[in-house]
Each structure stands twice: as C-alpha cells, then as structure tokens.
Tab-separated table of C-alpha atoms and ligand atoms in Angstrom:
chain	number	residue	atom	x	y	z
A	51	MET	CA	24.865	-33.548	-54.192
A	52	ALA	CA	27.861	-33.236	-51.512
A	53	SER	CA	31.129	-32.764	-52.215
A	54	GLU	CA	33.387	-35.425	-53.087
A	55	ARG	CA	36.608	-33.610	-51.991
A	56	GLN	CA	37.743	-32.641	-48.762
A	57	ILE	CA	40.135	-30.120	-47.366
A	58	HIS	CA	41.428	-29.663	-43.813
A	59	VAL	CA	41.769	-25.632	-42.385
A	60	GLY	CA	43.483	-26.601	-39.434
A	61	PRO	CA	41.966	-29.577	-38.035
A	62	VAL	CA	38.796	-28.821	-39.141
A	63	ALA	CA	37.584	-31.170	-42.260
A	64	ILE	CA	35.690	-29.057	-44.734
A	65	GLY	CA	33.902	-31.307	-47.206
A	66	GLY	CA	33.419	-34.744	-48.423
A	67	GLY	CA	30.870	-35.542	-45.652
A	68	ALA	CA	32.398	-33.857	-43.145
A	69	PRO	CA	29.997	-32.397	-40.796
A	70	VAL	CA	28.913	-28.798	-42.065
A	71	ALA	CA	31.679	-26.347	-40.565
A	72	VAL	CA	29.938	-22.874	-38.920
A	73	GLN	CA	32.417	-19.714	-39.573
A	74	THR	CA	31.853	-16.303	-39.160
A	75	MET	CA	34.268	-12.825	-39.819
A	76	THR	CA	35.330	-10.525	-37.252
A	77	LYS	CA	34.311	-7.107	-37.494
A	78	THR	CA	37.468	-5.507	-35.608
A	79	GLU	CA	40.170	-4.222	-37.410
A	80	THR	CA	42.209	-7.231	-37.227
A	81	ALA	CA	45.712	-5.526	-35.917
A	82	ASP	CA	43.849	-4.319	-33.015
A	83	LEU	CA	44.741	-7.575	-31.117
A	84	GLN	CA	42.588	-7.164	-27.984
A	85	ALA	CA	39.308	-6.400	-29.949
A	86	THR	CA	40.301	-9.375	-32.408
A	87	MET	CA	40.628	-12.092	-30.270
A	88	ASP	CA	38.411	-11.025	-27.528
A	89	GLN	CA	35.834	-11.409	-30.581
A	90	ILE	CA	37.503	-15.091	-31.730
A	91	LEU	CA	37.040	-16.190	-28.431
A	92	ARG	CA	33.619	-15.036	-28.497
A	93	ALA	CA	32.640	-16.711	-31.948
A	94	ALA	CA	34.708	-20.078	-30.700
A	95	ASP	CA	32.762	-19.811	-27.515
A	96	ALA	CA	29.191	-19.431	-29.536
A	97	GLY	CA	30.216	-22.594	-31.696
A	98	ALA	CA	32.427	-21.458	-34.283
A	99	ASP	CA	34.603	-23.924	-35.838
A	100	ILE	CA	36.750	-21.526	-38.169
A	101	VAL	CA	36.844	-17.710	-38.067
A	102	ARG	CA	38.007	-15.473	-40.546
A	103	VAL	CA	39.188	-12.156	-40.132
A	104	ALA	CA	40.236	-9.281	-42.875
A	105	VAL	CA	43.833	-8.585	-44.156
A	106	PRO	CA	43.597	-4.973	-45.699
A	107	ARG	CA	47.153	-4.058	-44.537
A	108	ASP	CA	50.466	-4.397	-44.119
A	109	LYS	CA	49.908	-4.209	-40.084
A	110	ASP	CA	47.008	-6.791	-40.019
A	111	ALA	CA	49.026	-9.231	-42.029
A	112	GLU	CA	51.374	-8.859	-39.105
A	113	ALA	CA	48.752	-9.456	-36.290
A	114	LEU	CA	47.886	-12.916	-37.783
A	115	LYS	CA	50.970	-14.360	-36.585
A	116	THR	CA	49.823	-13.742	-33.047
A	117	ILE	CA	46.332	-14.523	-33.672
A	118	VAL	CA	46.876	-17.884	-35.219
A	119	GLU	CA	49.186	-18.884	-32.283
A	120	ARG	CA	46.602	-17.701	-29.812
A	121	SER	CA	43.569	-18.752	-31.672
A	122	PRO	CA	41.363	-21.794	-30.080
A	123	VAL	CA	40.029	-22.079	-33.915
A	124	PRO	CA	41.697	-22.575	-37.092
A	125	ILE	CA	42.062	-18.485	-38.768
A	126	ILE	CA	41.351	-18.220	-42.443
A	127	ALA	CA	42.355	-14.545	-44.413
A	128	ASP	CA	40.602	-12.842	-46.145
A	129	ILE	CA	42.385	-10.838	-48.942
A	130	HIS	CA	41.135	-8.764	-51.396
A	131	PHE	CA	43.541	-7.072	-54.549
A	132	ASN	CA	46.777	-7.582	-53.231
A	133	HIS	CA	48.707	-10.903	-53.781
A	134	THR	CA	51.561	-9.684	-51.957
A	135	LEU	CA	49.197	-9.210	-48.454
A	136	ALA	CA	48.145	-13.387	-49.256
A	137	LEU	CA	51.772	-14.502	-49.363
A	138	LYS	CA	52.667	-12.521	-46.203
A	139	ALA	CA	48.902	-14.188	-44.493
A	140	LEU	CA	50.371	-17.825	-45.620
A	141	ASP	CA	53.551	-16.470	-43.970
A	142	ALA	CA	52.176	-15.795	-40.859
A	143	GLY	CA	50.709	-19.318	-40.588
A	144	ALA	CA	46.598	-18.339	-41.394
A	145	HIS	CA	45.283	-21.682	-41.480
A	146	CYS	CA	43.256	-20.556	-44.994
A	147	VAL	CA	43.417	-17.636	-47.079
A	148	ARG	CA	40.402	-16.999	-48.850
A	149	LEU	CA	40.656	-14.952	-52.766
A	150	ASN	CA	38.882	-14.452	-55.510
A	151	PRO	CA	41.818	-14.608	-58.247
A	152	GLY	CA	39.458	-12.499	-60.398
A	153	ASN	CA	40.192	-9.392	-58.439
A	154	ILE	CA	44.095	-10.572	-57.368
A	155	GLY	CA	45.936	-9.067	-60.571
A	156	GLY	CA	45.857	-11.540	-62.856
A	157	PRO	CA	46.604	-15.517	-63.428
A	158	ASP	CA	50.294	-14.965	-62.145
A	159	LYS	CA	49.706	-13.662	-59.020
A	160	VAL	CA	47.288	-16.456	-58.406
A	161	ALA	CA	50.302	-18.859	-59.518
A	162	GLU	CA	52.352	-17.398	-57.017
A	163	VAL	CA	50.097	-17.398	-53.900
A	164	CYS	CA	48.965	-21.220	-55.516
A	165	ARG	CA	52.885	-22.370	-54.939
A	166	ARG	CA	53.059	-20.546	-51.567
A	167	ALA	CA	50.408	-22.279	-50.500
A	168	ILE	CA	51.392	-25.662	-52.133
A	169	GLU	CA	54.795	-25.661	-50.073
A	170	LEU	CA	52.963	-24.908	-46.833
A	171	GLY	CA	50.442	-27.278	-47.268
A	172	THR	CA	47.545	-24.406	-46.858
A	173	PRO	CA	44.261	-24.628	-48.198
A	174	LEU	CA	42.553	-21.453	-50.056
A	175	ARG	CA	38.912	-20.238	-50.469
A	176	VAL	CA	38.596	-19.352	-53.732
A	177	GLY	CA	35.566	-17.977	-55.060
A	178	VAL	CA	33.778	-15.366	-57.338
A	179	ASN	CA	31.093	-12.475	-56.155
A	180	SER	CA	28.209	-11.604	-57.940
A	181	GLY	CA	28.644	-7.816	-58.311
A	182	SER	CA	32.290	-8.587	-60.102
A	183	LEU	CA	31.947	-11.301	-62.698
A	184	PRO	CA	34.636	-10.726	-65.579
A	185	ALA	CA	34.477	-8.358	-68.119
A	186	HIS	CA	33.302	-11.457	-70.511
A	187	LEU	CA	30.543	-12.695	-68.474
A	188	ARG	CA	28.574	-9.412	-68.569
A	189	GLN	CA	26.435	-9.889	-71.066
A	190	LEU	CA	25.562	-13.489	-69.769
A	191	GLU	CA	25.382	-11.825	-66.278
A	192	TYR	CA	22.585	-9.898	-67.810
A	193	ASP	CA	20.569	-12.618	-70.151
A	194	ASN	CA	21.231	-15.177	-67.052
A	195	PRO	CA	22.865	-14.491	-63.722
A	196	VAL	CA	22.871	-17.617	-62.261
A	197	GLU	CA	24.509	-19.064	-65.590
A	198	ALA	CA	27.021	-16.218	-65.175
A	199	LEU	CA	28.125	-16.945	-61.677
A	200	VAL	CA	28.391	-20.850	-62.059
A	201	THR	CA	30.271	-20.161	-65.316
A	202	ALA	CA	32.545	-17.689	-63.620
A	203	ALA	CA	33.097	-20.210	-61.023
A	204	VAL	CA	33.947	-23.276	-62.991
A	205	GLU	CA	36.577	-20.740	-64.492
A	206	THR	CA	38.130	-20.122	-61.904
A	207	VAL	CA	38.068	-23.800	-61.161
A	208	GLU	CA	39.541	-24.701	-64.128
A	209	LEU	CA	42.197	-21.483	-63.281
A	210	MET	CA	43.489	-23.685	-60.309
A	211	GLU	CA	43.684	-27.128	-61.723
A	212	ARG	CA	45.696	-25.670	-64.237
A	213	LEU	CA	48.117	-24.434	-61.634
A	214	GLU	CA	47.973	-28.057	-60.219
A	215	PHE	CA	46.468	-26.710	-57.213
A	216	THR	CA	43.394	-28.889	-56.056
A	217	ASN	CA	43.492	-27.973	-52.039
A	218	PHE	CA	41.080	-25.507	-52.123
A	219	LYS	CA	36.639	-24.704	-51.483
A	220	VAL	CA	34.470	-22.317	-53.936
A	221	SER	CA	32.471	-19.868	-53.049
A	222	MET	CA	29.897	-18.079	-55.106
A	223	LYS	CA	28.338	-14.948	-53.340
A	224	SER	CA	24.917	-13.038	-54.030
A	225	THR	CA	22.882	-11.386	-52.723
A	226	SER	CA	19.581	-13.074	-54.191
A	227	VAL	CA	18.181	-15.680	-52.119
A	228	PRO	CA	16.918	-17.380	-55.173
A	229	ASN	CA	20.140	-16.904	-57.423
A	230	THR	CA	22.561	-18.493	-53.942
A	231	ILE	CA	20.094	-21.608	-54.313
A	232	ALA	CA	20.043	-22.197	-58.104
A	233	SER	CA	23.896	-21.045	-58.598
A	234	ASN	CA	25.173	-23.327	-55.675
A	235	ARG	CA	22.888	-26.577	-56.910
A	236	LEU	CA	23.952	-26.291	-60.297
A	237	LEU	CA	27.593	-25.654	-59.663
A	238	SER	CA	26.960	-28.717	-57.140
A	239	GLU	CA	26.719	-30.907	-59.931
A	240	ARG	CA	29.772	-29.943	-61.567
A	241	ILE	CA	32.959	-29.184	-59.940
A	242	PRO	CA	33.802	-32.284	-56.879
A	243	TYR	CA	35.338	-29.512	-54.312
A	244	PRO	CA	33.727	-28.376	-51.581
A	245	LEU	CA	31.853	-25.395	-50.990
A	246	HIS	CA	31.082	-22.761	-49.105
A	247	LEU	CA	27.661	-21.193	-48.800
A	248	GLY	CA	26.642	-17.753	-47.499
A	249	VAL	CA	24.242	-14.870	-49.049
A	250	THR	CA	26.377	-11.891	-49.472
A	251	GLU	CA	25.117	-8.695	-47.299
A	252	ALA	CA	22.183	-10.438	-46.079
A	253	GLY	CA	21.078	-7.812	-43.594
A	254	THR	CA	20.156	-7.197	-40.415
A	255	LYS	CA	19.725	-10.056	-37.570
A	256	TRP	CA	16.132	-10.123	-38.617
A	257	SER	CA	16.075	-10.009	-42.035
A	258	GLY	CA	19.275	-11.573	-42.460
A	259	SER	CA	18.802	-14.372	-40.593
A	260	LEU	CA	15.659	-15.460	-42.651
A	261	LYS	CA	17.327	-14.718	-45.447
A	262	SER	CA	19.979	-17.254	-44.744
A	263	ALA	CA	17.641	-20.117	-43.405
A	264	VAL	CA	15.558	-20.109	-46.838
A	265	GLY	CA	18.653	-20.039	-48.579
A	266	LEU	CA	21.348	-21.876	-46.783
A	267	GLY	CA	18.878	-24.314	-45.191
A	268	THR	CA	17.646	-25.197	-48.745
A	269	LEU	CA	20.784	-25.960	-50.109
A	270	LEU	CA	21.960	-27.541	-46.920
A	271	ALA	CA	18.530	-30.166	-46.755
A	272	ASP	CA	19.445	-31.227	-49.907
A	273	GLY	CA	23.080	-31.923	-48.612
A	274	ILE	CA	24.536	-29.082	-50.652
A	275	GLY	CA	27.136	-27.213	-48.993
A	276	ASP	CA	29.791	-28.102	-46.659
A	277	THR	CA	30.609	-24.789	-44.422
A	278	ILE	CA	28.400	-21.744	-43.714
A	279	ARG	CA	29.029	-18.470	-42.685
A	280	ILE	CA	25.713	-15.982	-41.828
A	281	SER	CA	26.217	-12.687	-42.918
A	282	LEU	CA	24.639	-10.144	-40.538
A	283	SER	CA	24.662	-6.377	-40.030
A	284	THR	CA	26.125	-6.989	-36.495
A	285	PHE	CA	29.436	-6.043	-34.723
A	286	HIS	CA	28.463	-9.397	-32.589
A	287	ALA	CA	30.428	-12.175	-34.828
A	288	GLU	CA	29.073	-14.697	-32.049
A	289	GLU	CA	25.039	-13.551	-33.582
A	290	GLU	CA	25.945	-14.868	-36.727
A	291	VAL	CA	27.360	-18.176	-34.953
A	292	LYS	CA	23.921	-18.739	-32.911
A	293	VAL	CA	21.711	-18.336	-36.314
A	294	ALA	CA	24.063	-20.789	-38.277
A	295	TRP	CA	23.577	-23.318	-35.611
A	296	GLU	CA	20.372	-22.577	-35.326
A	297	ILE	CA	19.844	-23.482	-39.432
A	298	LEU	CA	22.176	-26.523	-38.892
A	299	LYS	CA	20.145	-28.052	-35.751
A	300	ALA	CA	16.568	-27.202	-37.586
A	301	LEU	CA	17.725	-29.647	-40.063
A	302	LYS	CA	19.469	-32.192	-37.816
A	303	LEU	CA	22.490	-31.570	-39.261
A	304	ARG	CA	24.208	-31.090	-36.276
A	305	GLU	CA	23.918	-31.058	-32.130
A	306	ARG	CA	24.858	-28.352	-30.154
A	307	GLY	CA	23.353	-27.647	-26.440
A	308	PRO	CA	19.862	-27.816	-25.895
A	309	VAL	CA	17.132	-27.045	-28.279
A	310	LEU	CA	14.232	-24.984	-27.199
A	311	ILE	CA	10.630	-25.773	-27.966
A	312	ALA	CA	7.673	-23.097	-27.212
A	313	CYS	CA	4.290	-22.705	-28.582
A	314	PRO	CA	3.355	-19.646	-30.278
A	315	THR	CA	1.108	-18.695	-27.236
A	316	CYS	CA	-2.382	-17.369	-28.523
A	317	GLY	CA	-6.169	-16.418	-26.409
A	318	ARG	CA	-6.036	-19.333	-24.017
A	319	LEU	CA	-2.875	-18.327	-22.470
A	320	GLN	CA	-2.983	-17.520	-19.270
A	321	PHE	CA	0.470	-16.847	-17.709
A	322	ASP	CA	3.382	-14.460	-18.706
A	323	MET	CA	4.672	-17.617	-20.986
A	324	ASP	CA	7.340	-14.557	-22.663
A	325	THR	CA	8.791	-13.874	-19.588
A	326	VAL	CA	9.397	-17.767	-19.105
A	327	VAL	CA	10.421	-18.866	-22.533
A	328	ALA	CA	13.457	-16.073	-22.511
A	329	GLU	CA	14.480	-17.242	-19.038
A	330	VAL	CA	14.447	-20.937	-19.967
A	331	GLU	CA	16.336	-20.000	-23.054
A	332	ARG	CA	18.614	-17.966	-21.054
A	333	ARG	CA	19.252	-20.851	-18.153
A	334	LEU	CA	19.642	-23.474	-20.949
A	335	GLU	CA	22.784	-21.529	-22.278
A	336	ALA	CA	24.876	-23.226	-19.840
A	337	TYR	CA	23.769	-27.057	-20.898
A	338	GLU	CA	25.671	-28.238	-23.606
A	339	ASP	CA	24.388	-31.507	-24.135
A	340	PRO	CA	21.324	-31.726	-26.639
A	341	ILE	CA	18.376	-31.912	-24.636
A	342	GLU	CA	15.059	-31.322	-25.822
A	343	VAL	CA	12.774	-28.879	-23.343
A	344	SER	CA	9.316	-27.315	-24.480
A	345	VAL	CA	7.172	-24.610	-23.166
A	346	LEU	CA	3.582	-24.868	-23.619
A	347	GLY	CA	1.268	-21.865	-22.700
A	348	CYS	CA	-1.417	-24.398	-21.687
A	349	ALA	CA	-2.471	-27.698	-21.820
A	350	VAL	CA	-5.208	-26.808	-24.141
A	351	ASN	CA	-3.380	-29.952	-26.499
A	352	GLY	CA	-3.049	-32.236	-23.498
A	353	ILE	CA	0.923	-32.608	-23.296
A	354	GLY	CA	0.950	-35.359	-25.873
A	355	GLU	CA	2.330	-32.609	-28.540
A	356	ALA	CA	5.469	-32.678	-26.367
A	357	ARG	CA	5.938	-35.879	-25.945
A	358	HIS	CA	9.319	-36.204	-27.787
A	359	ALA	CA	10.555	-33.319	-25.464
A	360	ASP	CA	13.033	-34.584	-22.707
A	361	PHE	CA	11.409	-31.841	-20.195
A	362	GLY	CA	8.917	-29.423	-20.203
A	363	ILE	CA	6.570	-26.879	-18.933
A	364	THR	CA	2.804	-26.163	-19.194
A	365	GLY	CA	1.484	-23.162	-17.353
A	366	ALA	CA	-2.098	-21.793	-16.032
A	367	LYS	CA	-3.437	-19.184	-14.037
A	368	ASP	CA	-1.945	-19.852	-10.456
A	369	MET	CA	-0.274	-23.526	-11.395
A	370	GLY	CA	1.563	-24.881	-14.291
A	371	MET	CA	3.049	-28.933	-14.270
A	372	ILE	CA	6.089	-30.416	-15.338
A	373	TYR	CA	6.575	-33.209	-17.472
A	374	SER	CA	9.115	-35.414	-19.194
A	375	LYS	CA	8.419	-37.210	-22.227
A	376	GLY	CA	4.883	-36.265	-22.608
A	377	GLU	CA	4.051	-37.751	-18.609
A	378	PRO	CA	2.931	-35.729	-15.787
A	379	LEU	CA	6.177	-35.172	-13.124
A	380	LYS	CA	5.118	-32.614	-10.715
A	381	LYS	CA	2.602	-29.237	-10.295
A	382	VAL	CA	4.303	-26.132	-8.890
A	383	ARG	CA	3.121	-22.839	-8.101
A	384	THR	CA	3.303	-20.301	-11.769
A	385	GLU	CA	5.668	-18.449	-10.579
A	386	ASP	CA	8.593	-21.167	-9.767
A	387	LEU	CA	7.763	-23.166	-12.655
A	388	VAL	CA	11.208	-22.289	-14.097
A	389	ASP	CA	13.149	-22.778	-10.681
A	390	GLU	CA	11.616	-26.357	-11.028
A	391	LEU	CA	12.074	-27.003	-14.472
A	392	PHE	CA	15.525	-26.585	-13.801
A	393	LYS	CA	15.443	-28.702	-10.785
A	394	GLU	CA	14.324	-31.613	-12.486
A	395	ILE	CA	16.987	-31.398	-15.583
A	396	ASP	CA	19.874	-31.234	-13.008
A	397	LYS	CA	18.446	-34.118	-11.154
A	398	TYR	CA	18.101	-35.723	-14.054
A	399	TYR	CA	22.081	-35.359	-15.271
A	400	ALA	CA	22.819	-36.000	-11.339
A	401	ALA	CA	21.569	-39.377	-11.600
A	402	GLY	CA	23.145	-40.670	-14.768
A	403	LYS	CA	20.468	-39.242	-17.580
A	404	LEU	CA	17.559	-40.623	-15.309
A	405	VAL	CA	14.324	-39.385	-15.352
A	406	GLU	CA	13.146	-39.842	-11.191
A	407	ARG	CA	9.868	-39.945	-11.229
A	408	ASP	CA	7.647	-39.217	-7.321
A	409	GLU	CA	4.589	-41.049	-8.330
A	410	VAL	CA	2.524	-39.165	-5.776
A	411	GLU	CA	3.261	-35.842	-7.240
A	412	ALA	CA	2.987	-37.089	-10.627
A	413	ALA	CA	-0.409	-38.330	-9.652
A	414	ALA	CA	-1.575	-34.943	-8.224
A	415	ALA	CA	-0.218	-33.402	-11.498
A	416	ARG	CA	-2.354	-35.604	-14.026
A	417	GLU	CA	-5.495	-34.365	-11.300
A	418	TRP	CA	-4.248	-30.687	-12.279
A	419	LEU	CA	-4.214	-31.828	-15.890
A	420	ALA	CA	-7.400	-33.228	-16.102
A	421	GLU	CA	-8.897	-30.408	-14.200
A	422	GLU	CA	-7.482	-27.997	-16.323
A	423	GLU	CA	-8.485	-29.757	-19.949
A	424	ASP	CA	-10.817	-27.993	-21.652
A	425	ALA	CA	-13.569	-31.086	-21.739
A	426	THR	CA	-14.569	-29.942	-25.366
A	427	ALA	CA	-11.244	-29.430	-26.747
A	428	MET	CA	-10.128	-32.292	-28.993
A	429	THR	CA	-6.727	-32.958	-27.331
A	430	PRO	CA	-5.000	-36.009	-29.114
A	431	GLU	CA	-5.757	-38.056	-26.239
A	432	ARG	CA	-9.787	-37.389	-26.971
A	433	MET	CA	-8.962	-37.959	-30.553
A	434	ALA	CA	-7.467	-41.437	-30.508
A	435	ALA	CA	-10.389	-42.582	-28.308
A	436	LEU	CA	-13.216	-41.008	-30.329
A	437	GLU	CA	-11.083	-42.954	-33.556
A	438	ALA	CA	-10.906	-46.239	-31.007
A	439	ALA	CA	-14.820	-46.522	-30.432
A	440	ALA	CA	-15.311	-45.134	-33.886
A	441	ALA	CA	-13.652	-48.196	-35.284
A	442	ASP	CA	-15.950	-50.447	-33.274
A	443	ALA	CA	-19.081	-48.569	-34.140
A	444	GLU	CA	-21.483	-49.293	-37.393
A	445	PRO	CA	-20.219	-47.656	-40.639
A	446	ILE	CA	-23.832	-45.543	-40.057
A	447	ALA	CA	-23.221	-44.705	-36.279
A	448	LEU	CA	-19.854	-43.323	-37.837
A	449	ASP	CA	-21.768	-41.235	-40.655
A	450	GLU	CA	-24.136	-39.374	-38.339
A	451	ALA	CA	-21.970	-38.727	-35.336
A	452	ALA	CA	-19.753	-37.196	-37.996
A	453	SER	CA	-22.596	-35.246	-39.462
A	454	PRO	CA	-23.704	-31.551	-38.389
A	455	VAL	CA	-27.567	-33.108	-38.465
A	456	ALA	CA	-26.478	-36.242	-36.490
A	457	GLY	CA	-29.315	-37.772	-35.084
A	458	ARG	CA	-32.226	-35.511	-36.376
A	459	ARG	CA	-34.984	-36.625	-38.306
A	460	PHE	CA	-37.174	-35.068	-41.183
A	461	THR	CA	-40.526	-35.336	-42.251
A	462	ARG	CA	-42.197	-33.098	-44.801
A	463	ALA	CA	-45.007	-30.556	-43.514
B	134	LIG	S1	-0.662	-24.486	-25.871
B	134	LIG	FE1	-2.265	-23.124	-25.442
B	134	LIG	S2	-1.578	-21.049	-25.207
B	134	LIG	FE2	-0.051	-22.296	-26.707
B	134	LIG	S3	-1.147	-21.723	-28.685
B	134	LIG	FE3	-1.595	-23.742	-27.807
B	134	LIG	S4	-3.659	-23.671	-27.124
B	134	LIG	FE4	-2.039	-21.024	-27.298
C-alpha cells in the first residue's frame, strides 16, 4: 500500500504518491570536499534525486555546509551514535538527517534532535537495522525476525509521535531479501509514513543488483516504497543510481533515458552482436528521451517482436537492417549498422519525432528480410497466416494438419 503521508527532502517529494525517489550514498570521506563533490555530481548526473553522505566526525559536519551549498541535489546526513553530530548536521543545512533512534543515546537525545528539526523544518529518516534491534526484542527476533523488525519500526514511529514529530520517513534494513519483502509489506499496512527501501549490504555489483531487483522490485510492483537506495560494494555511487533506474524503468514507474532491448543471441547469430549492443548502449547514454531501441541477432522471428521499439536493428553475416515500429527502413552493411541506426535516430529528432521513410530503401530492406527469413520457421506473421487459413478450413482439416500422422492412411496387414 502506498504511503499516505508525504515529506519533502529539499524540493524532492517523498511518499503520498510522489514518483519513487532515487538515492545513493557517497563512498568518500565526506570532509574531502573535492572527492565528495565529484561523486555527488556524478551521481546527480546519473539521475540521483538525493545523495546521502556519512557524517561520523566533526570535520564532516563542517564540510556539510559547503556540500549543501554546492550540491545540485538535496543532501541527507547519515548519523550513527552521536546526537551532537545530528544537531550539527541540521545546523549545517542538511536537507534531511538519517538516524536510528535505537542507537543515538536514548529518547532524550532523540527529542533534542526532533526539536531542532522542527525549528528548521527539516525531515528525518528514522529506522531500524536487523543487526541492532533493541534488547527486549531479541527473543522475538529469534522466533520471528520479520515481526521483530516491524515491531521495532512501529515502536520507533510511536516514539516520534510521542515527541510530536511527524516529518519523517522510515526504513527497516535487513540483509535478507525475503525478510525485507515481508517486513515492508507488514509495515506499510501499519503506518502511514513514507518508506525508504533498500537491501542492506546487498553485495557486489552483480549479486547486489539482482538481490535489490528482486527485493525492491517485488515491493515496488505492489506499490510499496517511496524512495530507494541500491547498496553495492563499489566505490562508484553512480553505479547504484543506474541500477535503481533500471529497476524503476523495468516496472514502468519512472522514465529516464532510452530503453535498450536486446535478444539473448543463440546459434543463429552470424555477427558480433556483443560489440554492437555495447556500442548502441554507450551511444544511447547521450540521449535523454525515453526512446526504445531494439537489437535482434537475426530475423528468424521476423521483426514483429520489436514492433513496439521506436528503432531497431537486426543483423546477419554481411548485411543488416534498420527498422522502426516493426517496419523496415533500410538495409545496410553489418559494419555500418550502428552508425546508420544513430543517423536514423538523429533524423527522427531533427524532424520533430517523425520517422522519415524512403520507400525505395524500405522496399530493398523488405526484400532482404524475406530472403533472410528461414522458410521453415514459425514467425509471428506465418503463425497469423496459418491461423487465418485454419479458421477458413474444415475443423477436420485443422486436426489433420496438426497431427504428426496427418494425411496418412492405415490399413491392416
Ligand atoms: S533474435 Fe535470432 S539470434 Fe537473437 S535469440 Fe532470437 S533467434 Fe537467436
């Protein structure tokens, strides 16, 4: 269930039906201004709506003032154990402060931070981690880790409400994907506040992306989650941002830049599609429009499967073809496929998003496609033709055609 409440981290709305916000966290020493700002800029360029920075020392809180001033996106200060640093981060102008009330030194310290946050109108992110639940929940954690996590989160929310502070979002972090899914489903039914989703310490770029896609994707598909962070073991925060966007784009929750569709290749492939796809992906990074581009390794299935793609290419040994919305545009030499594809894309934008088709070139491409197609393969077009023919025929003829012994006559010896 989507959160009812909405908060604002700087200008970015979180919850209450706002688009799911993408965030990441810098991996630099925050006080190293140059390195931190470089990473924030790269993350923002990759599409981060919000960036979080760790503030474990006084000098990091000091650096925050400059970072907040220079950053193109809102900054969240990440604080553990030390409520004084949370106060300093608020005073430095952080757009939000993340803290776990359970490890900040008791309710009085939390209350002090809340009072300052109310004065400044700054939101907080409060939460619980599966590794550091309060002592009274240890047995429950052993018996039912999901219920323990949710109980700890609800108790945190109740503490904030007793302190008359409601300008917050909530996170429950677990390294377990099933527990992340189950606990957030439960919590979303029990509280109206926005939820920050993440699988903590998800792992390397490869395994962490998969775990996050499964865990966060499952929740997001149900409408649960208002902001996400993909935690990857990489020094490049922008990599986390790219993964977050792929998840949101796959679920059609947000659009950002082109969508590349590529077949997995198989034994029918006759050209170096790996290189072609990588080059197409690289060049598409220069485009901001959510254009859909498809790369098919061969035309065995026809190009009907890529009918929804704005542009696409399919290749063979020496020649290939450019198409748009499932209709051929022109045939080109395989080595020119990528260049010609981007010429067509650029022409499309220059013409105000109109596809200009040269009918002579298109006819030559159709002819090439017909030659390339495997006459025995069941393309969508042939399937449609067969179905149409079958609909006109007698039912018995259809049965016979489908039977492995169609047309045979059996006689007793
Ligand atoms: S499009 Fe062709 S090369 Fe790609 S997976 Fe399908 S059959 Fe194989």
